[in-house]
mmCIF file of C-alpha atoms (C1' of nucleotides) in Angstrom:
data_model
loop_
_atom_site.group_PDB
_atom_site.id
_atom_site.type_symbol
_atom_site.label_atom_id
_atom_site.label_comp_id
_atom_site.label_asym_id
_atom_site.label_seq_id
_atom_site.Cartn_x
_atom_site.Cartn_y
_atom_site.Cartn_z
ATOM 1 C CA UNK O 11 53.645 -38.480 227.335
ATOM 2 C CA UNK O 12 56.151 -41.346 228.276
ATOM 3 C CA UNK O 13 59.187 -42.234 226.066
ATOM 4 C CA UNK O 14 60.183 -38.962 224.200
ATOM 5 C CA UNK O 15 62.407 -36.067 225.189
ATOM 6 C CA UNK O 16 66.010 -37.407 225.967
ATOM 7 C CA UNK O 17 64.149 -40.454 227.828
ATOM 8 C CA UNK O 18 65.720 -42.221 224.957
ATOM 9 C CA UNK O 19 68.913 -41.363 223.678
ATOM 10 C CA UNK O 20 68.603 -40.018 219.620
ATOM 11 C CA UNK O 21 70.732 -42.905 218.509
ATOM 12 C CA UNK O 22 69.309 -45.596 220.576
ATOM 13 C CA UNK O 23 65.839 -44.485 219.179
ATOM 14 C CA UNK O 24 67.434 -44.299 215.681
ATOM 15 C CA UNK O 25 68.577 -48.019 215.566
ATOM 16 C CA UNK O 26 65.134 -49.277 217.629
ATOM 17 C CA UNK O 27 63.363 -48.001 214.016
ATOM 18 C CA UNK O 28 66.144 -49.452 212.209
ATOM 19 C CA UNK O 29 65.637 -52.473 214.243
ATOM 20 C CA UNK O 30 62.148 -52.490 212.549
ATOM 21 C CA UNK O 31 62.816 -51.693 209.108
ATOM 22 C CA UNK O 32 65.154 -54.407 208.878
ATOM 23 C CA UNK O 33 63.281 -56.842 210.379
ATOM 24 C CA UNK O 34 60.263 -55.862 208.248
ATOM 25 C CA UNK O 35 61.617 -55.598 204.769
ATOM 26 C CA UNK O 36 63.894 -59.090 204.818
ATOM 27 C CA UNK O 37 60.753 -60.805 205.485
ATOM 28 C CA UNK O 38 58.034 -58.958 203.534
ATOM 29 C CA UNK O 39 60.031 -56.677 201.031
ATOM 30 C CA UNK O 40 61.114 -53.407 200.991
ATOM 31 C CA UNK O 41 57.996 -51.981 198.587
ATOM 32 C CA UNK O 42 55.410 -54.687 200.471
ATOM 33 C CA UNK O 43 56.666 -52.753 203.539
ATOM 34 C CA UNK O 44 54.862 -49.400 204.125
ATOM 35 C CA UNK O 45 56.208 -46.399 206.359
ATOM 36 C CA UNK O 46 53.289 -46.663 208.705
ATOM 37 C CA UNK O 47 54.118 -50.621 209.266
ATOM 38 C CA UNK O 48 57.330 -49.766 209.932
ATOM 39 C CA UNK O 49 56.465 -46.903 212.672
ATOM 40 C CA UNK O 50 54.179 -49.624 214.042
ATOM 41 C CA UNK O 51 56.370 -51.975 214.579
ATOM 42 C CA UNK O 52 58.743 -49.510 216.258
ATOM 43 C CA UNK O 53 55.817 -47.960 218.731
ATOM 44 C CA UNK O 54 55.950 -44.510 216.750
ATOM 45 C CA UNK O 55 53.407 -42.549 214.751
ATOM 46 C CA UNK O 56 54.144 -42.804 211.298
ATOM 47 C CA UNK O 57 55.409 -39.134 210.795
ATOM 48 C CA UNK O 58 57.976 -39.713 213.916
ATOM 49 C CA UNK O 59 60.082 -41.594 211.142
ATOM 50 C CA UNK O 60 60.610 -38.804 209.048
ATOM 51 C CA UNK O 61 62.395 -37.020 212.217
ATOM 52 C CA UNK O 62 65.166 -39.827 211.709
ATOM 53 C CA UNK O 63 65.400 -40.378 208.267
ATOM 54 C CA UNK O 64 64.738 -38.024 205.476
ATOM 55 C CA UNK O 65 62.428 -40.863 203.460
ATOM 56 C CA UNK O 66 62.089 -44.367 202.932
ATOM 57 C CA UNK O 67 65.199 -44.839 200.502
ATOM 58 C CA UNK O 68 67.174 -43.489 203.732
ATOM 59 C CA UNK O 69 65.564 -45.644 205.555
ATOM 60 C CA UNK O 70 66.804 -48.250 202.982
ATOM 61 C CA UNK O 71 70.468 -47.516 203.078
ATOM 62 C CA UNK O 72 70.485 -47.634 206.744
ATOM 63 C CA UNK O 73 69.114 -50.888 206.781
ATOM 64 C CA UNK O 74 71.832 -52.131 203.859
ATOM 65 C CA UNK O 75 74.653 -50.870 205.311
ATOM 66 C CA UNK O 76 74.289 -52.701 209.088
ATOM 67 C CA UNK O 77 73.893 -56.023 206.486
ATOM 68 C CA UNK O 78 77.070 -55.063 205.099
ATOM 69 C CA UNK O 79 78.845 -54.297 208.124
ATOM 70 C CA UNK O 80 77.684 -57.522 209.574
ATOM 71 C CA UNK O 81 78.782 -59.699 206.734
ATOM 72 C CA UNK O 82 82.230 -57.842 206.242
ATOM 73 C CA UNK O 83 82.643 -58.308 210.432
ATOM 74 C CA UNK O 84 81.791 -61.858 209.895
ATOM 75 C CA UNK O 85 83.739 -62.363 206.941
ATOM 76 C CA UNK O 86 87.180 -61.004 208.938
ATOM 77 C CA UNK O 87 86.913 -63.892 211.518
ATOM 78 C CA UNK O 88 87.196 -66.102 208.691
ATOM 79 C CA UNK O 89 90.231 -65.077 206.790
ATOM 80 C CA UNK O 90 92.246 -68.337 207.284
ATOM 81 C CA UNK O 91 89.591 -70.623 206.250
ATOM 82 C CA UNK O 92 89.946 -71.751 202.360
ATOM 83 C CA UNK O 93 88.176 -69.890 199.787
ATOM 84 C CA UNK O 94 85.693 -71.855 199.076
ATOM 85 C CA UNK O 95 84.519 -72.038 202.230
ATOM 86 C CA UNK O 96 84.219 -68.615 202.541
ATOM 87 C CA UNK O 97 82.669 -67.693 198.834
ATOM 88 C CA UNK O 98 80.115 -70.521 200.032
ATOM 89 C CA UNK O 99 79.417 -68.369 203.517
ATOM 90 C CA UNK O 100 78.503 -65.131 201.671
ATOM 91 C CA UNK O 101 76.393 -66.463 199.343
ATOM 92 C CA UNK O 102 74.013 -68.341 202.009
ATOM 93 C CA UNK O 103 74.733 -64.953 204.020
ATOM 94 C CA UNK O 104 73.705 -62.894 200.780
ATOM 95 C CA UNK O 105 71.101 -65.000 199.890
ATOM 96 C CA UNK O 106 68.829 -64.122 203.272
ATOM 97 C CA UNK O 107 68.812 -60.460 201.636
ATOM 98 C CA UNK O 108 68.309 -61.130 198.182
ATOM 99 C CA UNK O 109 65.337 -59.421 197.961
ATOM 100 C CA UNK O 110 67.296 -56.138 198.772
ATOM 101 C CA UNK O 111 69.840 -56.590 196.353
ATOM 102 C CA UNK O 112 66.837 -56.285 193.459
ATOM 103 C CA UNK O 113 64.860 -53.945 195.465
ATOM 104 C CA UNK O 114 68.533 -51.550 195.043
ATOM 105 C CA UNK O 115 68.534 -52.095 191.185
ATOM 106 C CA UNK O 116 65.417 -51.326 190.655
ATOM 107 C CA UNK O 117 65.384 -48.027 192.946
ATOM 108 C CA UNK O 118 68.738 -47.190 191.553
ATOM 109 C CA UNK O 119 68.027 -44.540 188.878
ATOM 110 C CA UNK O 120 64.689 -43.681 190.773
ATOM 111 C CA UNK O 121 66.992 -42.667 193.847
ATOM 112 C CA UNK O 122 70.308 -40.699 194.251
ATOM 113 C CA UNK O 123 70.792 -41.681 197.551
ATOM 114 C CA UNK O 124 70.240 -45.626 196.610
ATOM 115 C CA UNK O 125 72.465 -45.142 193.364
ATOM 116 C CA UNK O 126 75.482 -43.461 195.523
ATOM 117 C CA UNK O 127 75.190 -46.508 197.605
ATOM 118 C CA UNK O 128 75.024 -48.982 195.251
ATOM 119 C CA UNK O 129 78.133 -47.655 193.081
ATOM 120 C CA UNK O 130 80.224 -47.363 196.469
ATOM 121 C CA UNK O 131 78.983 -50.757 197.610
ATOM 122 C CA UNK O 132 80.253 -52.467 194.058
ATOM 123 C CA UNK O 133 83.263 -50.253 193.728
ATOM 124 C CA UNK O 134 84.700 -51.978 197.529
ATOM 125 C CA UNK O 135 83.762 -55.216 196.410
ATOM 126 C CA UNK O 136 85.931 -54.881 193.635
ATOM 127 C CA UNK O 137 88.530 -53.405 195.200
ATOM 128 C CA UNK O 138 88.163 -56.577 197.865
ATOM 129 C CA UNK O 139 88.280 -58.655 195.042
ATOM 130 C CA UNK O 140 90.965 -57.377 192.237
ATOM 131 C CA UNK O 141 93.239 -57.261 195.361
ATOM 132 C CA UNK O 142 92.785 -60.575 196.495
ATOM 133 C CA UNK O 143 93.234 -62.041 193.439
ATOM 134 C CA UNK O 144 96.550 -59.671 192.549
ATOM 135 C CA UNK O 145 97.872 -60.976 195.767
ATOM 136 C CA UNK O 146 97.771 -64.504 194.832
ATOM 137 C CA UNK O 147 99.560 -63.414 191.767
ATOM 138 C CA UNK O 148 96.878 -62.798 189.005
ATOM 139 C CA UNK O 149 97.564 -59.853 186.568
ATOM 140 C CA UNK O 150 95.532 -56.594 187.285
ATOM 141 C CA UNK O 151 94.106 -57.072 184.357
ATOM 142 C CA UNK O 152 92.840 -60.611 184.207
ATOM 143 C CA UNK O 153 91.619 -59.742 188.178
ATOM 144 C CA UNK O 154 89.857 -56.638 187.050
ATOM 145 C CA UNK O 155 87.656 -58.952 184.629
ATOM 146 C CA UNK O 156 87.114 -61.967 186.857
ATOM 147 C CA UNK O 157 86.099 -59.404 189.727
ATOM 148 C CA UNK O 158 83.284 -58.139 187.480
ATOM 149 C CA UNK O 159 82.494 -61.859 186.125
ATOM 150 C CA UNK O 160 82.131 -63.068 189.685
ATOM 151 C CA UNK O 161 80.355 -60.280 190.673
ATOM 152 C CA UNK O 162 77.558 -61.150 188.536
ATOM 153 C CA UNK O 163 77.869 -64.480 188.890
ATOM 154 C CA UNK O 164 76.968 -64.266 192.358
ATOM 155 C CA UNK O 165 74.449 -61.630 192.099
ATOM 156 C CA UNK O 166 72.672 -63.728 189.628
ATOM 157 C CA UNK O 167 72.642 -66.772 191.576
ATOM 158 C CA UNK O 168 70.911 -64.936 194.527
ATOM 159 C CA UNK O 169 68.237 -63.741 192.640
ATOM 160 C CA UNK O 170 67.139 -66.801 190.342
ATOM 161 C CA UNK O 171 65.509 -70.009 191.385
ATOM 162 C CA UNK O 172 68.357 -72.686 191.367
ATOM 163 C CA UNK O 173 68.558 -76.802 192.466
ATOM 164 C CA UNK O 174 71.028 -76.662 194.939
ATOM 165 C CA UNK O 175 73.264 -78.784 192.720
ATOM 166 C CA UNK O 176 73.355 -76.194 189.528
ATOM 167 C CA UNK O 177 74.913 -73.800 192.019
ATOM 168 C CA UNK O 178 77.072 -75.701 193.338
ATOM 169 C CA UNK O 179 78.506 -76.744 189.968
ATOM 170 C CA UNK O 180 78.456 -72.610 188.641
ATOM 171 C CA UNK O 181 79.933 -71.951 192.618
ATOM 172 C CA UNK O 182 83.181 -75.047 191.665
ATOM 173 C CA UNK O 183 83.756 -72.990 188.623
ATOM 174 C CA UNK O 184 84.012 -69.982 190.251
ATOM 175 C CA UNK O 185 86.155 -71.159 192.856
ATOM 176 C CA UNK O 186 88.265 -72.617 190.126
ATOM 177 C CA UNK O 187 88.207 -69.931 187.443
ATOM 178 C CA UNK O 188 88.617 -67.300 189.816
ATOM 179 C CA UNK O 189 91.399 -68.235 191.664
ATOM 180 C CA UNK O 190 90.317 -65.946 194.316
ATOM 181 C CA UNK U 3 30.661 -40.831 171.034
ATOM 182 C CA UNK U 4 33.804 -41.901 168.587
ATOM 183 C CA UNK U 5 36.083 -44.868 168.612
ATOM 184 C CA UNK U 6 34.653 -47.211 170.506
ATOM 185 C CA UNK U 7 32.377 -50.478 170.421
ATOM 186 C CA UNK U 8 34.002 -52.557 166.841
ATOM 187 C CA UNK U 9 34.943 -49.158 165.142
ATOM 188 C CA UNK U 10 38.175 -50.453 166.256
ATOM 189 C CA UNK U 11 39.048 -54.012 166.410
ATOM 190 C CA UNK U 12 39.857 -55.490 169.919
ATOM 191 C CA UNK U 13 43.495 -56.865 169.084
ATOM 192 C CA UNK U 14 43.741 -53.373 167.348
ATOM 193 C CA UNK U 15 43.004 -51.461 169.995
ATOM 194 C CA UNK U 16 44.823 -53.740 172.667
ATOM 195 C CA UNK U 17 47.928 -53.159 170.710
ATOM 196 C CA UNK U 18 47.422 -49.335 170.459
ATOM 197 C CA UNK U 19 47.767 -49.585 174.538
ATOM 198 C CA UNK U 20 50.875 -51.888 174.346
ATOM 199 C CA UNK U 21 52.252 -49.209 172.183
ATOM 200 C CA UNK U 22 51.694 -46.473 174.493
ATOM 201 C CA UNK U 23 52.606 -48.606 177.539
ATOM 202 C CA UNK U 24 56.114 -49.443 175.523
ATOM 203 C CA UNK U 25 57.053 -46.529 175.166
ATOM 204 C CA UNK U 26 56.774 -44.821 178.177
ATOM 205 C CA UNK U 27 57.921 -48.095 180.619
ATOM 206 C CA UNK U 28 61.097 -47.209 178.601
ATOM 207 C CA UNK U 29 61.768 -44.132 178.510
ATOM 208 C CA UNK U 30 60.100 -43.415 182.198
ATOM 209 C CA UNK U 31 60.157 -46.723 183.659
ATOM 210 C CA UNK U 32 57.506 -49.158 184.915
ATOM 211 C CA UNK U 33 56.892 -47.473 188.525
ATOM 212 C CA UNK U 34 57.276 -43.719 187.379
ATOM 213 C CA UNK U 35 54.684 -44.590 184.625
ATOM 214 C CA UNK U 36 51.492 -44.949 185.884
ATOM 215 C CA UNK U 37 48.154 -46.816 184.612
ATOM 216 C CA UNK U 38 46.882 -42.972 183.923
ATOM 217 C CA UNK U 39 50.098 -41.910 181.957
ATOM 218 C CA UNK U 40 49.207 -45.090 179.810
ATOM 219 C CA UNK U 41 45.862 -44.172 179.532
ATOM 220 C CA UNK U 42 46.203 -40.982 178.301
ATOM 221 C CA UNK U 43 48.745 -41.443 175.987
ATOM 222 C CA UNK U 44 46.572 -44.425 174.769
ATOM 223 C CA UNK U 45 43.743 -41.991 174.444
ATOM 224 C CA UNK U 46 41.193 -43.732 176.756
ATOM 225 C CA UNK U 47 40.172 -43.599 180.233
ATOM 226 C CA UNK U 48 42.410 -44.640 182.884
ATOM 227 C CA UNK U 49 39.751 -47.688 183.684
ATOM 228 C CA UNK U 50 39.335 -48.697 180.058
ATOM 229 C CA UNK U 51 42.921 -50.012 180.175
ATOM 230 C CA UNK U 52 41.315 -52.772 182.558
ATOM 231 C CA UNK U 53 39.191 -54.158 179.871
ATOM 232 C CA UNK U 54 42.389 -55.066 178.185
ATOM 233 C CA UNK U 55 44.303 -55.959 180.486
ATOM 234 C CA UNK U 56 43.626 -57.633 184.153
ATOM 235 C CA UNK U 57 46.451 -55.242 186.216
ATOM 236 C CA UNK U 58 49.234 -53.369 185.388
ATOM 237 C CA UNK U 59 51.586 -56.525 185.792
ATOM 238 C CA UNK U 60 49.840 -58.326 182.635
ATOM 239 C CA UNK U 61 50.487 -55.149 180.731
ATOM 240 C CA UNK U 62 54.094 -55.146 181.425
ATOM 241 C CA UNK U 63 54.085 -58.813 180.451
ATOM 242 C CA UNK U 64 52.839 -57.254 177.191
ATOM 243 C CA UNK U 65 55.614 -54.856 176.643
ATOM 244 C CA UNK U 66 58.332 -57.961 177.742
ATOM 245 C CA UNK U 67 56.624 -60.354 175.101
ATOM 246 C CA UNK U 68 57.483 -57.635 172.250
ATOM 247 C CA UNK U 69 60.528 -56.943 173.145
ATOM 248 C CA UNK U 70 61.174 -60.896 173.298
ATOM 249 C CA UNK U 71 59.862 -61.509 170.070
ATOM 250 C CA UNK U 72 61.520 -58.393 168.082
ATOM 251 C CA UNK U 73 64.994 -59.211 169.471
ATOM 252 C CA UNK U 74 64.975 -63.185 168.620
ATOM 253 C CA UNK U 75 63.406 -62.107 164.925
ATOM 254 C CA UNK U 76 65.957 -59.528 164.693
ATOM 255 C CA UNK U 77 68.816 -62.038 165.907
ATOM 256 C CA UNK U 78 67.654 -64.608 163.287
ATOM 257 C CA UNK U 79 68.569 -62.963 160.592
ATOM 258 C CA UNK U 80 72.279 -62.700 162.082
ATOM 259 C CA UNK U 81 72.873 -66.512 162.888
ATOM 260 C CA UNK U 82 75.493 -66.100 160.146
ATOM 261 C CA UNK U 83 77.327 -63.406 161.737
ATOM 262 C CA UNK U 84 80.280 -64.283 163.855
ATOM 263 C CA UNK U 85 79.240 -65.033 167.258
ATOM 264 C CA UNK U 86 80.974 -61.871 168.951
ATOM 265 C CA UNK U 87 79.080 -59.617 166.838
ATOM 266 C CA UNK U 88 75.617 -61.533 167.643
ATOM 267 C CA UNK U 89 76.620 -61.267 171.393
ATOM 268 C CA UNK U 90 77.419 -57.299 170.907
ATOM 269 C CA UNK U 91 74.427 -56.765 169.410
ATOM 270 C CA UNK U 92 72.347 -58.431 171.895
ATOM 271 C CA UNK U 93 74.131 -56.605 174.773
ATOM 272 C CA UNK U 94 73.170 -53.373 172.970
ATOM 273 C CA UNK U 95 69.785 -54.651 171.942
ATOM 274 C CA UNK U 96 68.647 -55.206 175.818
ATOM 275 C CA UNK U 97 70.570 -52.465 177.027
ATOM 276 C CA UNK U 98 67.682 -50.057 175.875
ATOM 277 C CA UNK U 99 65.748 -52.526 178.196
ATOM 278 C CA UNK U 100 67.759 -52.744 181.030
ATOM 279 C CA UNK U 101 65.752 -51.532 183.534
ATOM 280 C CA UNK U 102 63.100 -53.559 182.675
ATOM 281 C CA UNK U 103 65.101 -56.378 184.095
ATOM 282 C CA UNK U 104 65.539 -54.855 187.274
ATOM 283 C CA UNK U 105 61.932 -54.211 187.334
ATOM 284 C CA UNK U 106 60.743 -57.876 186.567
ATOM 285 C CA UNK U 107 63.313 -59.253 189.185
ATOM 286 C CA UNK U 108 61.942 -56.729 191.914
ATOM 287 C CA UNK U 109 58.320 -57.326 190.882
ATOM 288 C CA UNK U 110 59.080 -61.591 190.681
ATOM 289 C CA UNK U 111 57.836 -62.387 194.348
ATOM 290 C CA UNK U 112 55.244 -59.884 194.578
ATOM 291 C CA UNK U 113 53.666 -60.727 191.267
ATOM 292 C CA UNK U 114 52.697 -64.357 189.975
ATOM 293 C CA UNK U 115 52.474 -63.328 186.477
ATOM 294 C CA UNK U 116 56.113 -61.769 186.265
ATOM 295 C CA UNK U 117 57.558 -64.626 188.339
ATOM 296 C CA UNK U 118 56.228 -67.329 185.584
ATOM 297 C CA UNK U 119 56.891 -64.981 182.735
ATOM 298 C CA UNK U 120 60.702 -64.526 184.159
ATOM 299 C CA UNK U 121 60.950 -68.519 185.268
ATOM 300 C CA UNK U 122 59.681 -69.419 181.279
ATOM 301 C CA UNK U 123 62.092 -66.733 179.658
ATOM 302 C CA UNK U 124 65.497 -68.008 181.580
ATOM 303 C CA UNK U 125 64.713 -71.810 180.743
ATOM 304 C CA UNK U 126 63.878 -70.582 177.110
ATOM 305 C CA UNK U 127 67.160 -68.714 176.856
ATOM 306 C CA UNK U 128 69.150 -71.107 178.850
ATOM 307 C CA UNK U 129 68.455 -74.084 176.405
ATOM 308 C CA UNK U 130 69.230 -71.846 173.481
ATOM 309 C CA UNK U 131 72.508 -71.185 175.001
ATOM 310 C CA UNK U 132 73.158 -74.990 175.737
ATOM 311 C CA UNK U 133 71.745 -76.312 172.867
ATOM 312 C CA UNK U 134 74.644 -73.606 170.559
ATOM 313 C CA UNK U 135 77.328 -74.729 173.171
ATOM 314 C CA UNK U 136 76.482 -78.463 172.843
ATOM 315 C CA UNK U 137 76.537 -78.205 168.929
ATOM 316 C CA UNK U 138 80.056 -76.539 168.598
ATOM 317 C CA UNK U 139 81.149 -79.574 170.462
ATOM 318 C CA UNK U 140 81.207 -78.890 174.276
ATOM 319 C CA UNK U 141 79.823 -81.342 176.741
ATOM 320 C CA UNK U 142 76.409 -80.139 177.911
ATOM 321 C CA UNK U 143 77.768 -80.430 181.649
ATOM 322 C CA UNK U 144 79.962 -77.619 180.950
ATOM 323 C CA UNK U 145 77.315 -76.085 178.641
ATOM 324 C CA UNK U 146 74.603 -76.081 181.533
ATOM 325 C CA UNK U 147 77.177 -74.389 183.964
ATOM 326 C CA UNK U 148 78.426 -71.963 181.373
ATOM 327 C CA UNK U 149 75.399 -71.244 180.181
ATOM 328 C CA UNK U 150 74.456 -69.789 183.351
ATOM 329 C CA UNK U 151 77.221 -67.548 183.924
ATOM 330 C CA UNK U 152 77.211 -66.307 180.846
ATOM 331 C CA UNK U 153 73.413 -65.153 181.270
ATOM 332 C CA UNK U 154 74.191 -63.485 184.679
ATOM 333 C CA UNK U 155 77.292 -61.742 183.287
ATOM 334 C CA UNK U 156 75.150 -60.174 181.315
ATOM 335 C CA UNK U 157 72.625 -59.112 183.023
ATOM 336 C CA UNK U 158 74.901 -57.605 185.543
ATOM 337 C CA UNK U 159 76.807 -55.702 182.698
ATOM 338 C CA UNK U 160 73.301 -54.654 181.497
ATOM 339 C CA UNK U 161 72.015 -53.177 185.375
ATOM 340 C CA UNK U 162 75.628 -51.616 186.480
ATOM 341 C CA UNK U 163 78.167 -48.787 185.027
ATOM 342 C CA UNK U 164 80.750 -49.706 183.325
ATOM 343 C CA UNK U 165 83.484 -47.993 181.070
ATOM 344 C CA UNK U 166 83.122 -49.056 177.327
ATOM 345 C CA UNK U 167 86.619 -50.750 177.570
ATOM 346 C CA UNK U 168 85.949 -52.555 181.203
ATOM 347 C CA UNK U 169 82.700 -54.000 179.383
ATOM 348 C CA UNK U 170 84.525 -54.846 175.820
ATOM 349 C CA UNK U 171 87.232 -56.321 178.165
ATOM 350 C CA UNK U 172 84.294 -59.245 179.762
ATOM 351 C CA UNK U 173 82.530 -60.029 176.579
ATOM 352 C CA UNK U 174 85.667 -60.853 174.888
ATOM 353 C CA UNK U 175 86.371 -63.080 177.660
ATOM 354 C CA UNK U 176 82.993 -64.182 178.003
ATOM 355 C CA UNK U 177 82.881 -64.990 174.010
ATOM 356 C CA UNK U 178 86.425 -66.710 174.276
ATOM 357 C CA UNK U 179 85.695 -68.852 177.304
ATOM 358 C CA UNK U 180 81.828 -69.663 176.824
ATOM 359 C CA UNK U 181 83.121 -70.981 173.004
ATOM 360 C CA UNK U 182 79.311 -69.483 172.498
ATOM 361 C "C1'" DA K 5 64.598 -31.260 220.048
ATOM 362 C "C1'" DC K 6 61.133 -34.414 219.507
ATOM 363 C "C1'" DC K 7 56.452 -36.201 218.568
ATOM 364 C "C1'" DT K 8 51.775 -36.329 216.699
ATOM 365 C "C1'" DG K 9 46.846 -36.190 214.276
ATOM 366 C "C1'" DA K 10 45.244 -34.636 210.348
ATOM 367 C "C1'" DA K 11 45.711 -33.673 205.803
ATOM 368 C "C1'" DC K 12 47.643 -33.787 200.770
ATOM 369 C "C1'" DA K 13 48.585 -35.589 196.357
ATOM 370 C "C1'" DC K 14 49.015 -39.705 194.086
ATOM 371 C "C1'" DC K 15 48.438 -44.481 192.950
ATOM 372 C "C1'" DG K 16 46.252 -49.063 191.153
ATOM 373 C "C1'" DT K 17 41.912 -50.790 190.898
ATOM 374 C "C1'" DT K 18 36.698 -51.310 191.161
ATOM 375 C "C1'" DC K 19 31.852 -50.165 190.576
ATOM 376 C "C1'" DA K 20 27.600 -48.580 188.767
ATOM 377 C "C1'" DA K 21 25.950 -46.678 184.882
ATOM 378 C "C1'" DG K 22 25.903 -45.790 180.183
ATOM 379 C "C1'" DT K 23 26.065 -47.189 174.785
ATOM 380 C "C1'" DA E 8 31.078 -55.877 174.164
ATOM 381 C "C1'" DC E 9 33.085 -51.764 175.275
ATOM 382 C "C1'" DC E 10 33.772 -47.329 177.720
ATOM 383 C "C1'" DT E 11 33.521 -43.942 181.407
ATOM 384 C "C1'" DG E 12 33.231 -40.614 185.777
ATOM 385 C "C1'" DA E 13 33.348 -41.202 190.263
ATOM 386 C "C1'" DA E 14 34.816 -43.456 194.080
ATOM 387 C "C1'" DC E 15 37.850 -46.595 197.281
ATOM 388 C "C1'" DA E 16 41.710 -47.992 199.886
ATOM 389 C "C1'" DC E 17 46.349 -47.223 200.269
ATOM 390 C "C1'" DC E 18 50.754 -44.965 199.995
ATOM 391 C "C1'" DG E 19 54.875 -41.655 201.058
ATOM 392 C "C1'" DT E 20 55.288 -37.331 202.789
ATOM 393 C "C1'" DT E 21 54.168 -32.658 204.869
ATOM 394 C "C1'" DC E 22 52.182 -29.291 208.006
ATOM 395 C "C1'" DA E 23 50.595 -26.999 212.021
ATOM 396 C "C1'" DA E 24 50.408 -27.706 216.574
ATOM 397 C "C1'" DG E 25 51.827 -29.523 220.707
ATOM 398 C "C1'" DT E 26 55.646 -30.764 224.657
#
DNA sequence: ACCTGAACACCGTTCAAGT
DNA sequence: ACCTGAACACCGTTCAAGT
């Protein structure tokens, strides 16, 4: 008897457990982060969740998608800035949710819903990519391959233990190679 | 009343488990399998699997070691093999494995064991990448860099969809640029 | 429409007891 | 030294019942 019933709005309520979740699994880990934790944190019984999402994976791509948003927002108010500036941004940016980024591979053929994500999420960056790198007159071809290499590249550096200096060195390359 | 107590030899047995436990972490995966699956496809009860190993982490470092050790006897006998075919067959090779390196990189920071098994693989297979580079002549500055992207590339190529001919496409560049 | 306490099936792991 | 049945604590999810 207090805060349910259209006292808050469905939404509101919605992003208040998303609030949670994303708090929650950035610092302790999407599988170190149980359901009940999560309703806990967002003053709701633990079945309440399951009102607004249909399971945790749900849960999941809500949480990835406002990181996306945020970065790609972000990234737009730095458009003029040179490249590798910007490359530089998203990693540190990236790097705050790398634990996400394996937490998606390994859910990815345990999940639909995280595997639908994950193949849209790659299949924009590429696009982002290949057309940035056509536009500062690269062939579609040789873009198409350096997308994928840098994709990887970048992935790999979030999730392995690094000296500051190696990835700067691999990031110079990049920034080189790429030409993007 | 059967097999047990030195009717079977310990290393025996032990690898009887590892067998089961191979099998099934690739075909099912490491979370869908659980300790029971192994257990009963081992033929023992689900706690005997705990006198052989401490948790089901160690066991997976098990199943990693074999697959390890198989692959680099299987790639010495091809050192004489032009490179791009030793690199194709190594992409193939841990392809059947691939999602147990998306399970080892999600299980790194929740898991001691995987994290120092991971750490000691990538500094194993990083200096056997240098050490090739530096002997076909390159400097081991731009050994140490490439050596690194060359590792991610494939390990993203391994954990993502690709079209035979978009893959073919970055291992001939990867094989023509890293001068492997 | 929204929320909950209680329960369910499952999991990795442990314990006390056996040989 | 080796093996087990039974139990423990925890997990994601569901259900019946409430407002």
């Amino acid at each position: 008897m207090a805060r349910n019933k259209r006292e808050v709005d469905h939404d509101v309520k919605r992003g208040q457990i998303e609030d949670a979740a994303c708090r929650l699994f950035l610092v302790d880990g999407y599988e170190a982060t149980s359901m009940a934790a999560v309703a806990k944190a967002a003053g709701v019984a633990p079945n309440t969740l399951y009102w607004y999402f249909a399971n945790k994976d749900d849960l999941l791509v809500a949480v990835l998608d406002r990181h996306v948003n945020q970065a790609i927002a972000q990234l737009a108010t730095k458009q003029d800035q040179p490249l590798s500036t910007q490359l530089k941004w998203l990693l540190v940016e990236f790097q705050r949710t790398s634990r996400l980024v394996s937490t998606v591979h390994a859910r990815m053929d345990r999940s639909d819903t995280i595997r639908v994500w994950h193949d849209r999420f790659h299949a924009m960056l590429d696009q982002m990519l290949v057309d940035r790198m056509v536009s500062k007159g690269m062939s579609r071809a040789k873009a198409s391959v350096m997308a994928t290499v840098g994709t990887y590249v970048v992935e790999g550096l979030l999730s392995h233990p690094h000296t500051s200096q190696q990835m700067d060195k691999v990031v110079l390359w990049l920034a080189g190679n790429d030409q993007l």
